[in-house]
Every structure is written in structure tokens, then in C-alpha cells.
């Protein structure tokens, strides 16, 4: 079924980067793939990824969804997860992806290194979107969170990393260090980290987060015209 899934993704590669990368990185299993849609299941994270050409096709795939979270694209599919499953759509996101193969120049690369568990409390002071210590601990233990450290004091100035679904982000520069271009350097480092692993770097950006969208453009990311939504039960 993977071949059929990739054939489907080729119709609109950018909006499906998260799905194609989930398969390539071994993060998701293909539950269905055909000319009318694709449904993936990330068994470790527990969420689903859905795309379809119509409401009717999506409604059929909704019968296979048993969890409480799905990342959905396509207007028919968005309507179906709401009507058929009672899911509520989160804020719409653009999908961005670095589709080149060239590594990026990183200033202060020698000051960027993996975070350790001793940094969890400091991360949680500044990172508001995901506040669970266990989640941050898991990202650190996976070796997928990186900090930029002050050369003079050794203190942490900011961080970035990969979410457990493979998307890049988790970017935060501490207030006293902002407006120095440090966020761009961390993002460039994160792009190179993924390229070295053979990944296509990608992320989900809220459509109203113009600051983050501008940062992605500076990185050379392409941004989808379509949107996707994380959808949940009971939100």
C-alpha cells in the first residue's frame, strides 16, 4: 500500500510532506491508500493522518479511526471528521518544507548542542505550547532538542527541536536575547540535522503566525497554499 500512498501524495506533495515523511521515517503505518485518499496511523503517538478527495471517501476512512486525534487536510475530509466522528478542528496550519538538499550556513554552530534533562525546568519556563515535563523529557532523550548557549556565561539562550511526530519547531529565544537572529541560526541547525539523517525538514505553522511564516521563508522553506488541521475529540 505504500506505493499507492506515494502515488497519491504526488498530486500535491507539499501538503502531504508530513504523511510521506511519517512513512519514510517508520513513524506511521498505512491503513488505507488508493486514488481517493490515504489514512495513516502513528501507533507510537496514537494519532492518525488523513487526506481524501471527497467527503464520501473520507467518511469511509473515518470508520478505521479509533483514536482521539487526526491531522486532516482536504475540505471533504475536514467536514467528515467533524460530522462522522464529532471531532473539533484546531486552528488551521500551513505546511512548510525545505525541499532542497543543500545544507545551510550556521553562525555560532559551535555554541549549539543537545539539551540534557537538567535543562527541562528552564525549557518549561519559556515554552508554553506543550507544558508536560514528560513530553520535553522524551524529546531530550530522543536527542532531538538543541540549545544555543552563551559563550561567555554558558547559560542557555534559546532552543529548538523536533516534535514527536517529526515536525520541526519548539523554537524559543529567551527575551533578553531576541532580535539578534538567534532563532534563524537554531532553525538552520535543525534543518541541517534533519538533512544529515535523510529527512525532509517540515513543520506546521498557524496561518496567523506571520512572524514564524517569515522565518520559514528566510530559511528557504516552501509554504503550502492549502491548510491542514489537527482535530481532536472533546476540545
Coordinates of N, CA and C in Angstrom, one line a residue:
X1 N 0.8 -1.2 0.0 CA 0.0 0.0 0.0 C 0.8 1.3 0.0
X2 N 2.1 1.2 0.4 CA 2.9 2.3 0.5 C 3.1 2.9 -0.9
X3 N 3.3 2.1 -1.9 CA 3.4 2.6 -3.3 C 2.2 3.4 -3.7
X4 N 1.0 2.9 -3.4 CA -0.2 3.7 -3.7 C -0.3 5.0 -2.9
X5 N 0.2 5.0 -1.7 CA 0.2 6.2 -0.9 C 1.1 7.2 -1.5
X6 N 2.3 6.9 -1.9 CA 3.2 7.9 -2.5 C 2.7 8.3 -3.9
X7 N 2.0 7.5 -4.6 CA 1.4 7.9 -5.9 C 0.3 9.0 -5.6
X8 N -0.4 8.8 -4.5 CA -1.5 9.8 -4.2 C -0.8 11.1 -3.7
X9 N 0.3 11.0 -2.9 CA 0.9 12.2 -2.4 C 1.5 13.1 -3.6
X10 N 1.9 12.4 -4.7 CA 2.5 13.1 -5.8 C 1.6 14.2 -6.4
X11 N 0.3 14.0 -6.2 CA -0.7 15.0 -6.7 C -0.5 16.4 -6.1
X12 N -0.1 16.4 -4.8 CA 0.1 17.7 -4.1 C 1.2 17.4 -3.0
X13 N 2.5 17.3 -3.4 CA 3.5 16.9 -2.5 C 3.6 17.7 -1.2
X14 N 3.5 19.0 -1.3 CA 3.8 19.9 -0.2 C 2.8 19.7 1.0
X15 N 1.5 19.6 0.7 CA 0.6 19.5 1.8 C 0.6 18.1 2.4
X16 N 1.3 17.2 1.7 CA 1.4 15.8 2.2 C 2.8 15.4 2.8
X17 N 3.6 16.4 2.9 CA 5.0 16.1 3.4 C 5.0 15.4 4.7
X18 N 4.1 15.8 5.6 CA 4.1 15.1 6.9 C 3.7 13.7 6.8
X19 N 2.9 13.3 5.9 CA 2.4 12.0 5.7 C 3.5 11.1 5.0
X20 N 4.1 11.7 4.0 CA 5.2 10.9 3.3 C 6.4 10.7 4.2
X21 N 6.7 11.7 5.0 CA 7.8 11.6 5.9 C 7.5 10.6 7.0
X22 N 6.3 10.6 7.5 CA 5.9 9.6 8.5 C 6.1 8.2 8.1
X23 N 5.9 7.9 6.8 CA 6.1 6.6 6.3 C 7.6 6.3 6.1
X24 N 8.3 7.3 5.5 CA 9.8 7.1 5.3 C 10.6 6.9 6.6
X25 N 10.1 7.6 7.6 CA 10.9 7.6 8.9 C 10.4 6.4 9.8
X26 N 9.5 5.6 9.3 CA 9.0 4.5 10.0 C 8.1 4.9 11.2
X27 N 7.5 6.1 11.1 CA 6.7 6.6 12.3 C 5.2 6.2 12.1
X28 N 4.8 5.8 10.9 CA 3.3 5.5 10.7 C 3.1 4.3 9.8
X29 N 2.0 3.7 10.0 CA 1.6 2.5 9.2 C 0.4 2.9 8.3
X30 N 0.5 2.5 7.1 CA -0.6 2.8 6.1 C -1.8 1.9 6.3
X31 N -2.9 2.5 6.7 CA -4.1 1.7 6.9 C -4.9 1.6 5.6
X32 N -4.8 2.6 4.8 CA -5.5 2.6 3.5 C -4.8 3.6 2.6
X33 N -4.7 3.1 1.3 CA -4.2 4.0 0.3 C -4.8 3.7 -1.1
X34 N -5.4 4.7 -1.7 CA -6.0 4.5 -3.0 C -6.1 5.8 -3.7
X35 N -6.7 5.8 -4.9 CA -6.8 7.0 -5.7 C -7.7 8.0 -5.0
X36 N -8.5 7.6 -4.0 CA -9.5 8.5 -3.4 C -9.0 9.0 -2.0
X37 N -7.9 8.5 -1.5 CA -7.4 9.0 -0.2 C -6.4 8.1 0.4
X38 N -5.8 8.6 1.5 CA -4.8 7.8 2.3 C -5.1 8.1 3.8
X39 N -5.0 7.0 4.6 CA -5.1 7.1 6.0 C -3.9 6.4 6.7
X40 N -3.2 7.1 7.5 CA -2.0 6.6 8.2 C -2.3 6.6 9.7
X41 N -1.6 5.7 10.4 CA -1.7 5.6 11.9 C -0.3 5.6 12.5
X42 N -0.1 6.6 13.3 CA 1.2 6.6 14.1 C 0.9 5.9 15.4
X43 N 1.3 4.6 15.4 CA 1.0 3.8 16.6 C 1.6 4.3 17.9
X44 N 2.8 4.8 17.8 CA 3.5 5.3 19.0 C 2.9 6.5 19.6
X45 N 2.6 7.5 18.7 CA 2.0 8.7 19.2 C 0.5 8.5 19.4
X46 N -0.1 7.7 18.6 CA -1.6 7.4 18.7 C -2.5 8.2 17.8
X47 N -1.9 9.1 17.0 CA -2.7 9.9 16.1 C -2.8 9.3 14.7
X48 N -3.7 9.9 13.9 CA -3.9 9.5 12.6 C -3.6 10.6 11.6
X49 N -3.3 10.3 10.4 CA -3.1 11.4 9.3 C -4.0 11.0 8.2
X50 N -4.8 12.0 7.7 CA -5.9 11.7 6.8 C -5.9 12.7 5.6
X51 N -6.0 12.2 4.4 CA -6.2 13.0 3.2 C -7.2 12.3 2.3
X52 N -8.1 13.0 1.7 CA -9.1 12.4 0.8 C -9.5 13.4 -0.3
X53 N -10.1 12.9 -1.3 CA -10.5 13.7 -2.4 C -12.0 14.2 -2.2
X54 N -12.7 13.6 -1.3 CA -14.1 13.9 -1.1 C -14.6 13.6 0.3
X55 N -15.7 14.1 0.6 CA -16.4 13.8 1.9 C -16.7 12.3 1.9
X56 N -17.2 11.8 0.9 CA -17.6 10.4 0.8 C -16.4 9.5 1.1
X57 N -15.3 9.7 0.4 CA -14.1 8.9 0.6 C -13.6 9.0 2.0
X58 N -13.6 10.2 2.6 CA -13.2 10.4 4.0 C -14.1 9.7 5.0
X59 N -15.4 9.7 4.7 CA -16.4 9.1 5.6 C -16.1 7.6 5.8
X60 N -15.7 7.0 4.6 CA -15.3 5.6 4.7 C -14.1 5.4 5.5
X61 N -13.1 6.2 5.4 CA -11.9 6.1 6.2 C -12.1 6.4 7.6
X62 N -13.1 7.2 8.0 CA -13.3 7.5 9.4 C -13.7 6.3 10.1
X63 N -14.3 5.3 9.5 CA -14.6 4.1 10.1 C -13.4 3.3 10.7
X64 N -12.2 3.6 10.2 CA -11.0 3.0 10.6 C -10.3 3.7 11.8
X65 N -10.8 4.9 12.1 CA -10.2 5.8 13.1 C -10.7 5.4 14.5
X66 N -9.9 5.0 15.4 CA -10.3 4.6 16.7 C -9.7 5.5 17.8
X67 N -8.9 6.5 17.5 CA -8.3 7.4 18.4 C -9.0 8.7 18.6
X68 N -8.3 9.6 19.3 CA -9.0 10.9 19.5 C -8.2 12.1 18.9
X69 N -7.3 11.8 17.9 CA -6.6 12.9 17.3 C -6.3 12.5 15.8
X70 N -6.6 13.4 14.9 CA -6.3 13.2 13.5 C -5.8 14.4 12.9
X71 N -4.7 14.4 12.0 CA -4.2 15.5 11.3 C -4.9 15.4 9.9
X72 N -5.7 16.4 9.5 CA -6.5 16.2 8.4 C -6.4 17.3 7.4
X73 N -6.4 17.0 6.1 CA -6.4 18.0 5.0 C -7.4 17.6 4.0
X74 N -7.8 18.6 3.2 CA -8.9 18.4 2.2 C -10.2 18.8 2.8
X75 N -11.0 19.7 2.2 CA -12.2 20.2 2.8 C -13.2 19.1 3.1
X76 N -13.3 18.1 2.2 CA -14.3 17.0 2.4 C -13.9 16.2 3.6
X77 N -12.6 16.0 3.8 CA -12.1 15.2 4.9 C -12.3 16.0 6.2
X78 N -12.1 17.3 6.2 CA -12.3 18.1 7.4 C -13.8 18.0 7.8
X79 N -14.7 18.1 6.8 CA -16.1 18.0 7.2 C -16.4 16.6 7.7
X80 N -15.8 15.6 7.1 CA -16.1 14.2 7.6 C -15.7 13.9 9.0
X81 N -14.5 14.4 9.4 CA -14.1 14.0 10.8 C -15.0 14.8 11.8
X82 N -15.5 15.9 11.4 CA -16.4 16.6 12.3 C -17.8 15.9 12.3
X83 N -18.4 15.6 11.2 CA -19.7 15.1 11.1 C -19.8 13.6 11.5
X84 N -18.8 12.8 11.0 CA -18.8 11.4 11.3 C -18.3 11.0 12.6
X85 N -17.3 11.7 13.1 CA -16.6 11.4 14.4 C -16.8 12.3 15.5
X86 N -17.3 13.5 15.2 CA -17.5 14.5 16.3 C -16.3 15.2 16.7
X87 N -15.3 15.2 15.8 CA -14.0 15.9 16.2 C -14.2 17.4 16.0
X88 N -13.4 18.1 16.7 CA -13.3 19.6 16.6 C -12.0 19.9 16.0
X89 N -12.0 20.8 15.0 CA -10.8 21.2 14.3 C -10.1 22.3 15.1
X90 N -8.7 22.1 15.2 CA -7.9 23.1 15.7 C -7.6 24.2 14.7
X91 N -6.8 25.2 15.1 CA -6.5 26.3 14.2 C -5.9 25.7 12.9
X92 N -6.3 26.3 11.7 CA -5.7 25.8 10.5 C -4.2 26.2 10.4
X93 N -3.4 25.3 9.8 CA -2.0 25.5 9.7 C -1.6 25.4 8.2
X94 N -0.6 26.2 7.9 CA 0.1 25.9 6.6 C 1.2 24.8 6.9
X95 N 1.5 24.1 5.9 CA 2.6 23.1 6.0 C 3.8 23.7 5.2
X96 N 5.0 23.8 5.9 CA 6.2 24.3 5.2 C 7.2 23.2 5.2
X97 N 8.0 23.2 4.1 CA 9.0 22.1 4.0 C 10.3 22.7 3.3
X98 N 11.4 22.2 3.7 CA 12.7 22.5 3.0 C 12.9 21.4 2.0
X99 N 12.7 21.8 0.7 CA 12.8 20.7 -0.3 C 14.1 20.7 -1.1
X100 N 15.1 21.5 -0.6 CA 16.4 21.5 -1.2 C 17.3 20.4 -0.5
X101 N 18.4 20.2 -1.0 CA 19.3 19.2 -0.4 C 20.6 19.9 0.2
X102 N 20.8 21.2 -0.1 CA 21.9 21.9 0.3 C 21.8 22.3 1.8
X103 N 22.9 22.0 2.6 CA 22.9 22.4 4.0 C 23.0 23.9 4.1
X104 N 22.6 24.4 5.2 CA 22.6 25.9 5.4 C 23.8 26.3 6.3
X105 N 24.2 27.5 6.0 CA 25.3 28.0 6.8 C 24.8 28.4 8.2
X106 N 25.5 28.0 9.3 CA 25.0 28.3 10.6 C 26.1 29.0 11.4
X107 N 25.8 30.3 11.8 CA 26.7 31.0 12.6 C 26.6 30.5 14.1
X108 N 27.7 30.5 14.8 CA 27.7 30.1 16.2 C 27.3 28.6 16.3
X109 N 27.6 27.8 15.3 CA 27.2 26.4 15.3 C 27.9 25.7 16.5
X110 N 29.1 26.2 16.9 CA 29.9 25.6 18.0 C 29.2 25.8 19.3
X111 N 28.2 26.8 19.4 CA 27.5 27.1 20.6 C 26.2 26.3 20.7
X112 N 25.9 25.5 19.7 CA 24.6 24.8 19.7 C 24.9 23.3 20.0
X113 N 24.2 22.8 21.0 CA 24.4 21.4 21.4 C 23.1 20.8 21.9
X114 N 23.1 19.4 22.0 CA 21.8 18.8 22.5 C 21.5 19.2 23.9
X115 N 20.3 19.3 24.2 CA 19.9 19.6 25.6 C 19.9 18.3 26.4
X116 N 20.0 18.5 27.8 CA 20.0 17.4 28.7 C 18.9 17.6 29.7
X117 N 18.6 16.5 30.4 CA 17.5 16.6 31.4 C 17.6 17.7 32.3
X118 N 18.8 18.1 32.7 CA 18.9 19.2 33.6 C 18.4 20.5 33.1
X119 N 18.0 20.6 31.8 CA 17.5 21.8 31.2 C 16.0 21.8 31.1
X120 N 15.3 20.7 31.6 CA 13.9 20.6 31.4 C 13.1 21.8 32.1
X121 N 13.5 22.1 33.3 CA 12.8 23.2 34.0 C 12.9 24.5 33.3
X122 N 14.1 24.8 32.8 CA 14.3 26.1 32.1 C 13.5 26.1 30.8
X123 N 13.4 25.0 30.1 CA 12.6 24.9 28.9 C 11.1 25.2 29.2
X124 N 10.6 24.5 30.3 CA 9.2 24.7 30.6 C 8.9 26.1 31.1
X125 N 9.8 26.9 31.6 CA 9.6 28.2 31.9 C 9.2 29.1 30.7
X126 N 9.8 28.7 29.6 CA 9.7 29.5 28.4 C 8.8 29.0 27.3
X127 N 8.5 27.7 27.3 CA 7.8 27.0 26.2 C 6.4 26.7 26.6
X128 N 5.4 27.4 26.0 CA 4.0 27.4 26.5 C 3.1 26.4 25.8
X129 N 3.4 26.1 24.5 CA 2.5 25.3 23.8 C 2.4 23.8 24.3
X130 N 3.5 23.3 24.7 CA 3.5 21.9 25.3 C 4.1 22.0 26.7
X131 N 3.3 21.9 27.7 CA 3.8 22.1 29.1 C 4.1 20.8 29.9
X132 N 3.9 19.7 29.3 CA 4.1 18.5 30.0 C 5.6 18.1 30.2
X133 N 6.1 18.0 31.4 CA 7.5 17.7 31.6 C 7.9 16.4 30.9
X134 N 7.0 15.4 30.9 CA 7.3 14.1 30.3 C 7.6 14.2 28.8
X135 N 6.8 15.2 28.2 CA 7.0 15.4 26.7 C 8.3 16.0 26.4
X136 N 8.7 17.0 27.1 CA 10.0 17.6 26.9 C 11.1 16.6 27.2
X137 N 11.0 15.8 28.3 CA 12.0 14.8 28.7 C 12.1 13.8 27.5
X138 N 11.0 13.4 26.9 CA 11.1 12.5 25.8 C 11.8 13.0 24.6
X139 N 11.6 14.3 24.3 CA 12.2 14.9 23.2 C 13.7 15.1 23.4
X140 N 14.1 15.4 24.7 CA 15.5 15.5 25.0 C 16.2 14.1 24.9
X141 N 15.5 13.1 25.5 CA 16.1 11.7 25.5 C 16.2 11.2 24.1
X142 N 15.3 11.7 23.2 CA 15.4 11.2 21.8 C 16.6 11.9 21.0
X143 N 17.2 12.9 21.7 CA 18.3 13.6 21.1 C 17.9 14.6 20.0
X144 N 16.6 15.1 20.1 CA 16.0 15.9 19.1 C 15.7 17.3 19.6
X145 N 16.3 17.7 20.7 CA 16.2 19.1 21.2 C 17.5 19.7 21.4
X146 N 17.7 21.0 20.9 CA 19.0 21.6 20.9 C 18.9 23.0 21.5
X147 N 20.0 23.3 22.2 CA 20.1 24.6 22.8 C 21.2 25.4 22.3
X148 N 21.0 26.8 22.3 CA 22.1 27.7 21.9 C 22.5 28.3 23.2
X149 N 23.8 28.2 23.5 CA 24.4 28.6 24.7 C 25.3 29.8 24.6
X150 N 25.2 30.7 25.6 CA 26.0 31.9 25.6 C 27.5 31.5 25.9
X151 N 28.4 31.9 25.0 CA 29.8 31.5 25.0 C 30.4 32.1 26.3
X152 N 30.0 33.2 26.7 CA 30.7 33.9 27.9 C 30.2 33.3 29.2
X153 N 28.9 33.1 29.3 CA 28.4 32.6 30.6 C 28.1 31.1 30.7
X154 N 27.9 30.5 29.5 CA 27.5 29.1 29.5 C 26.0 28.9 29.7
X155 N 25.3 30.0 29.8 CA 23.8 30.0 30.0 C 23.1 29.7 28.7
X156 N 21.9 29.1 28.9 CA 21.0 28.8 27.7 C 20.3 30.1 27.3
X157 N 20.4 30.3 25.9 CA 19.8 31.5 25.4 C 18.5 31.2 24.6
X158 N 18.3 29.9 24.2 CA 17.1 29.5 23.5 C 17.3 28.1 23.0
X159 N 16.2 27.6 22.4 CA 16.2 26.2 22.0 C 15.3 25.9 20.8
X160 N 15.4 24.8 20.2 CA 14.5 24.3 19.1 C 14.6 22.8 19.1
X161 N 13.7 22.2 18.4 CA 13.7 20.7 18.3 C 12.7 20.2 17.4
X162 N 12.6 18.9 17.4 CA 11.6 18.1 16.6 C 10.5 17.6 17.6
X163 N 9.3 17.8 17.1 CA 8.2 17.2 17.9 C 8.2 15.7 17.7
X164 N 7.4 15.0 18.5 CA 7.4 13.5 18.4 C 6.7 13.0 17.1
X165 N 6.1 13.9 16.4 CA 5.5 13.4 15.1 C 6.5 13.7 13.9
X166 N 7.7 14.3 14.2 CA 8.7 14.5 13.2 C 8.7 15.9 12.7
X167 N 7.8 16.8 13.1 CA 7.8 18.1 12.6 C 8.7 19.0 13.4
X168 N 9.3 20.0 12.7 CA 10.3 20.8 13.4 C 9.6 22.0 14.0
X169 N 10.2 22.6 15.1 CA 9.7 23.7 15.7 C 10.2 23.9 17.1
X170 N 9.3 24.0 18.1 CA 9.7 24.1 19.5 C 10.7 25.2 19.7
X171 N 10.6 26.3 18.9 CA 11.6 27.3 18.9 C 11.2 28.4 19.9
X172 N 12.2 28.7 20.7 CA 12.0 29.8 21.7 C 13.4 30.4 22.0
X173 N 13.4 31.7 21.8 CA 14.6 32.5 22.2 C 14.2 33.3 23.5
X174 N 15.0 33.3 24.5 CA 14.7 34.0 25.7 C 14.6 35.5 25.5
X175 N 13.7 36.2 26.1 CA 13.5 37.6 25.8 C 14.8 38.5 25.8
X176 N 15.7 38.3 26.7 CA 16.9 39.2 26.7 C 17.8 38.9 25.5
X177 N 17.6 37.8 24.8 CA 18.5 37.5 23.6 C 17.8 37.7 22.3
X178 N 16.6 38.2 22.3 CA 15.9 38.3 21.0 C 16.4 39.5 20.1
X179 N 16.0 39.4 18.8 CA 16.4 40.4 17.8 C 17.9 40.4 17.5
X180 N 18.5 39.2 17.6 CA 19.9 39.0 17.3 C 20.0 38.0 16.2
X181 N 18.9 37.5 15.6 CA 19.0 36.5 14.6 C 19.3 35.1 15.1
X182 N 19.1 34.9 16.4 CA 19.5 33.6 17.0 C 18.5 32.5 16.6
X183 N 17.2 32.9 16.5 CA 16.2 31.9 16.1 C 16.5 31.3 14.8
X184 N 16.9 32.2 13.8 CA 17.2 31.7 12.5 C 18.4 30.8 12.5
X185 N 19.4 31.0 13.4 CA 20.5 30.1 13.4 C 20.1 28.7 14.0
X186 N 19.3 28.7 15.0 CA 18.8 27.5 15.6 C 18.0 26.7 14.5
X187 N 17.1 27.4 13.8 CA 16.3 26.7 12.8 C 17.2 26.2 11.7
X188 N 18.2 26.9 11.3 CA 19.2 26.4 10.2 C 19.9 25.1 10.7
X189 N 20.3 25.1 12.0 CA 20.9 24.0 12.6 C 19.9 22.8 12.5
X190 N 18.7 23.0 12.9 CA 17.7 22.0 12.9 C 17.4 21.4 11.5
X191 N 17.4 22.3 10.5 CA 17.3 21.8 9.1 C 18.5 20.9 8.7
X192 N 19.7 21.3 9.0 CA 20.9 20.5 8.7 C 20.8 19.2 9.5
X193 N 20.4 19.2 10.7 CA 20.3 17.9 11.5 C 19.4 16.9 10.8
X194 N 18.3 17.4 10.2 CA 17.4 16.5 9.5 C 17.9 16.1 8.2
X195 N 18.5 17.0 7.4 CA 19.1 16.7 6.2 C 20.2 15.6 6.3
X196 N 21.0 15.7 7.4 CA 22.0 14.7 7.6 C 21.4 13.3 7.9
X197 N 20.2 13.2 8.3 CA 19.5 12.0 8.6 C 18.7 11.5 7.3
X198 N 18.7 12.3 6.3 CA 18.0 11.9 5.1 C 16.5 12.3 5.1
X199 N 16.2 13.2 6.1 CA 14.8 13.6 6.2 C 14.5 14.8 5.3
X200 N 13.3 15.1 5.1 CA 12.8 16.3 4.5 C 12.3 17.2 5.7
X201 N 13.0 18.3 6.0 CA 12.5 19.1 7.1 C 11.2 19.7 6.9
X202 N 10.3 19.7 7.8 CA 9.0 20.3 7.6 C 8.4 20.7 9.0
X203 N 7.3 21.5 8.9 CA 6.7 22.0 10.1 C 5.3 22.5 9.8
X204 N 4.5 22.6 10.8 CA 3.1 23.2 10.8 C 3.1 24.5 11.4
X205 N 2.6 25.5 10.7 CA 2.6 26.9 11.1 C 1.2 27.4 11.1
X206 N 0.7 28.0 12.2 CA -0.6 28.6 12.2 C -0.7 29.7 11.2
X207 N -1.8 29.7 10.5 CA -1.9 30.7 9.4 C -1.8 32.1 9.8
X208 N -2.1 32.4 11.1 CA -2.0 33.8 11.6 C -0.6 34.1 12.2
X209 N 0.3 33.2 12.2 CA 1.6 33.4 12.8 C 2.6 33.9 11.8
X210 N 2.4 35.2 11.4 CA 3.2 35.8 10.3 C 4.7 35.8 10.7
X211 N 5.0 36.0 11.9 CA 6.4 36.0 12.3 C 7.1 34.7 12.0
X212 N 6.5 33.6 12.4 CA 7.0 32.3 12.1 C 7.1 32.0 10.6
X213 N 6.0 32.4 9.9 CA 6.0 32.2 8.4 C 7.1 33.0 7.8
X214 N 7.4 34.2 8.2 CA 8.5 34.9 7.6 C 9.9 34.2 7.9
X215 N 10.0 33.6 9.1 CA 11.2 32.9 9.4 C 11.4 31.7 8.5
X216 N 10.3 31.0 8.2 CA 10.4 29.9 7.3 C 10.8 30.3 5.9
X217 N 10.3 31.4 5.5 CA 10.7 32.0 4.2 C 12.2 32.3 4.1
X218 N 12.7 32.8 5.2 CA 14.1 33.1 5.3 C 15.0 31.9 5.2
X219 N 14.5 30.8 5.7 CA 15.2 29.5 5.7 C 15.2 28.9 4.3
X220 N 14.3 29.4 3.4 CA 14.1 28.8 2.1 C 13.1 27.7 2.1
X221 N 12.2 27.7 3.1 CA 11.1 26.7 3.2 C 10.0 27.1 2.1
X222 N 9.4 26.1 1.5 CA 8.2 26.3 0.7 C 7.0 26.2 1.6
X223 N 6.0 27.0 1.4 CA 4.8 27.0 2.2 C 3.6 26.7 1.4
X224 N 2.8 25.7 1.9 CA 1.6 25.2 1.1 C 0.6 26.3 0.9
X225 N -0.2 26.2 -0.2 CA -1.3 27.1 -0.4 C -2.5 26.6 0.4
X226 N -2.6 25.2 0.5 CA -3.7 24.6 1.3 C -3.4 24.6 2.8
X227 N -4.3 24.3 3.6 CA -4.1 24.2 5.0 C -4.5 22.8 5.5
X228 N -4.0 22.5 6.7 CA -4.3 21.2 7.4 C -4.7 21.6 8.8
X229 N -5.4 20.7 9.5 CA -5.8 21.0 10.9 C -5.5 19.7 11.7
X230 N -5.1 20.0 12.9 CA -5.1 18.9 14.0 C -6.5 18.9 14.5
X231 N -7.2 17.8 14.6 CA -8.5 17.7 15.0 C -8.6 16.7 16.2
X232 N -9.4 17.0 17.2 CA -9.4 16.3 18.4 C -10.9 16.1 18.9
X233 N -11.0 15.0 19.7 CA -12.3 14.8 20.4 C -12.4 15.6 21.7
X234 N -13.5 16.3 21.9 CA -13.7 16.9 23.2 C -12.9 18.2 23.4
X235 N -12.5 18.9 22.3 CA -11.9 20.2 22.5 C -12.8 21.3 22.1

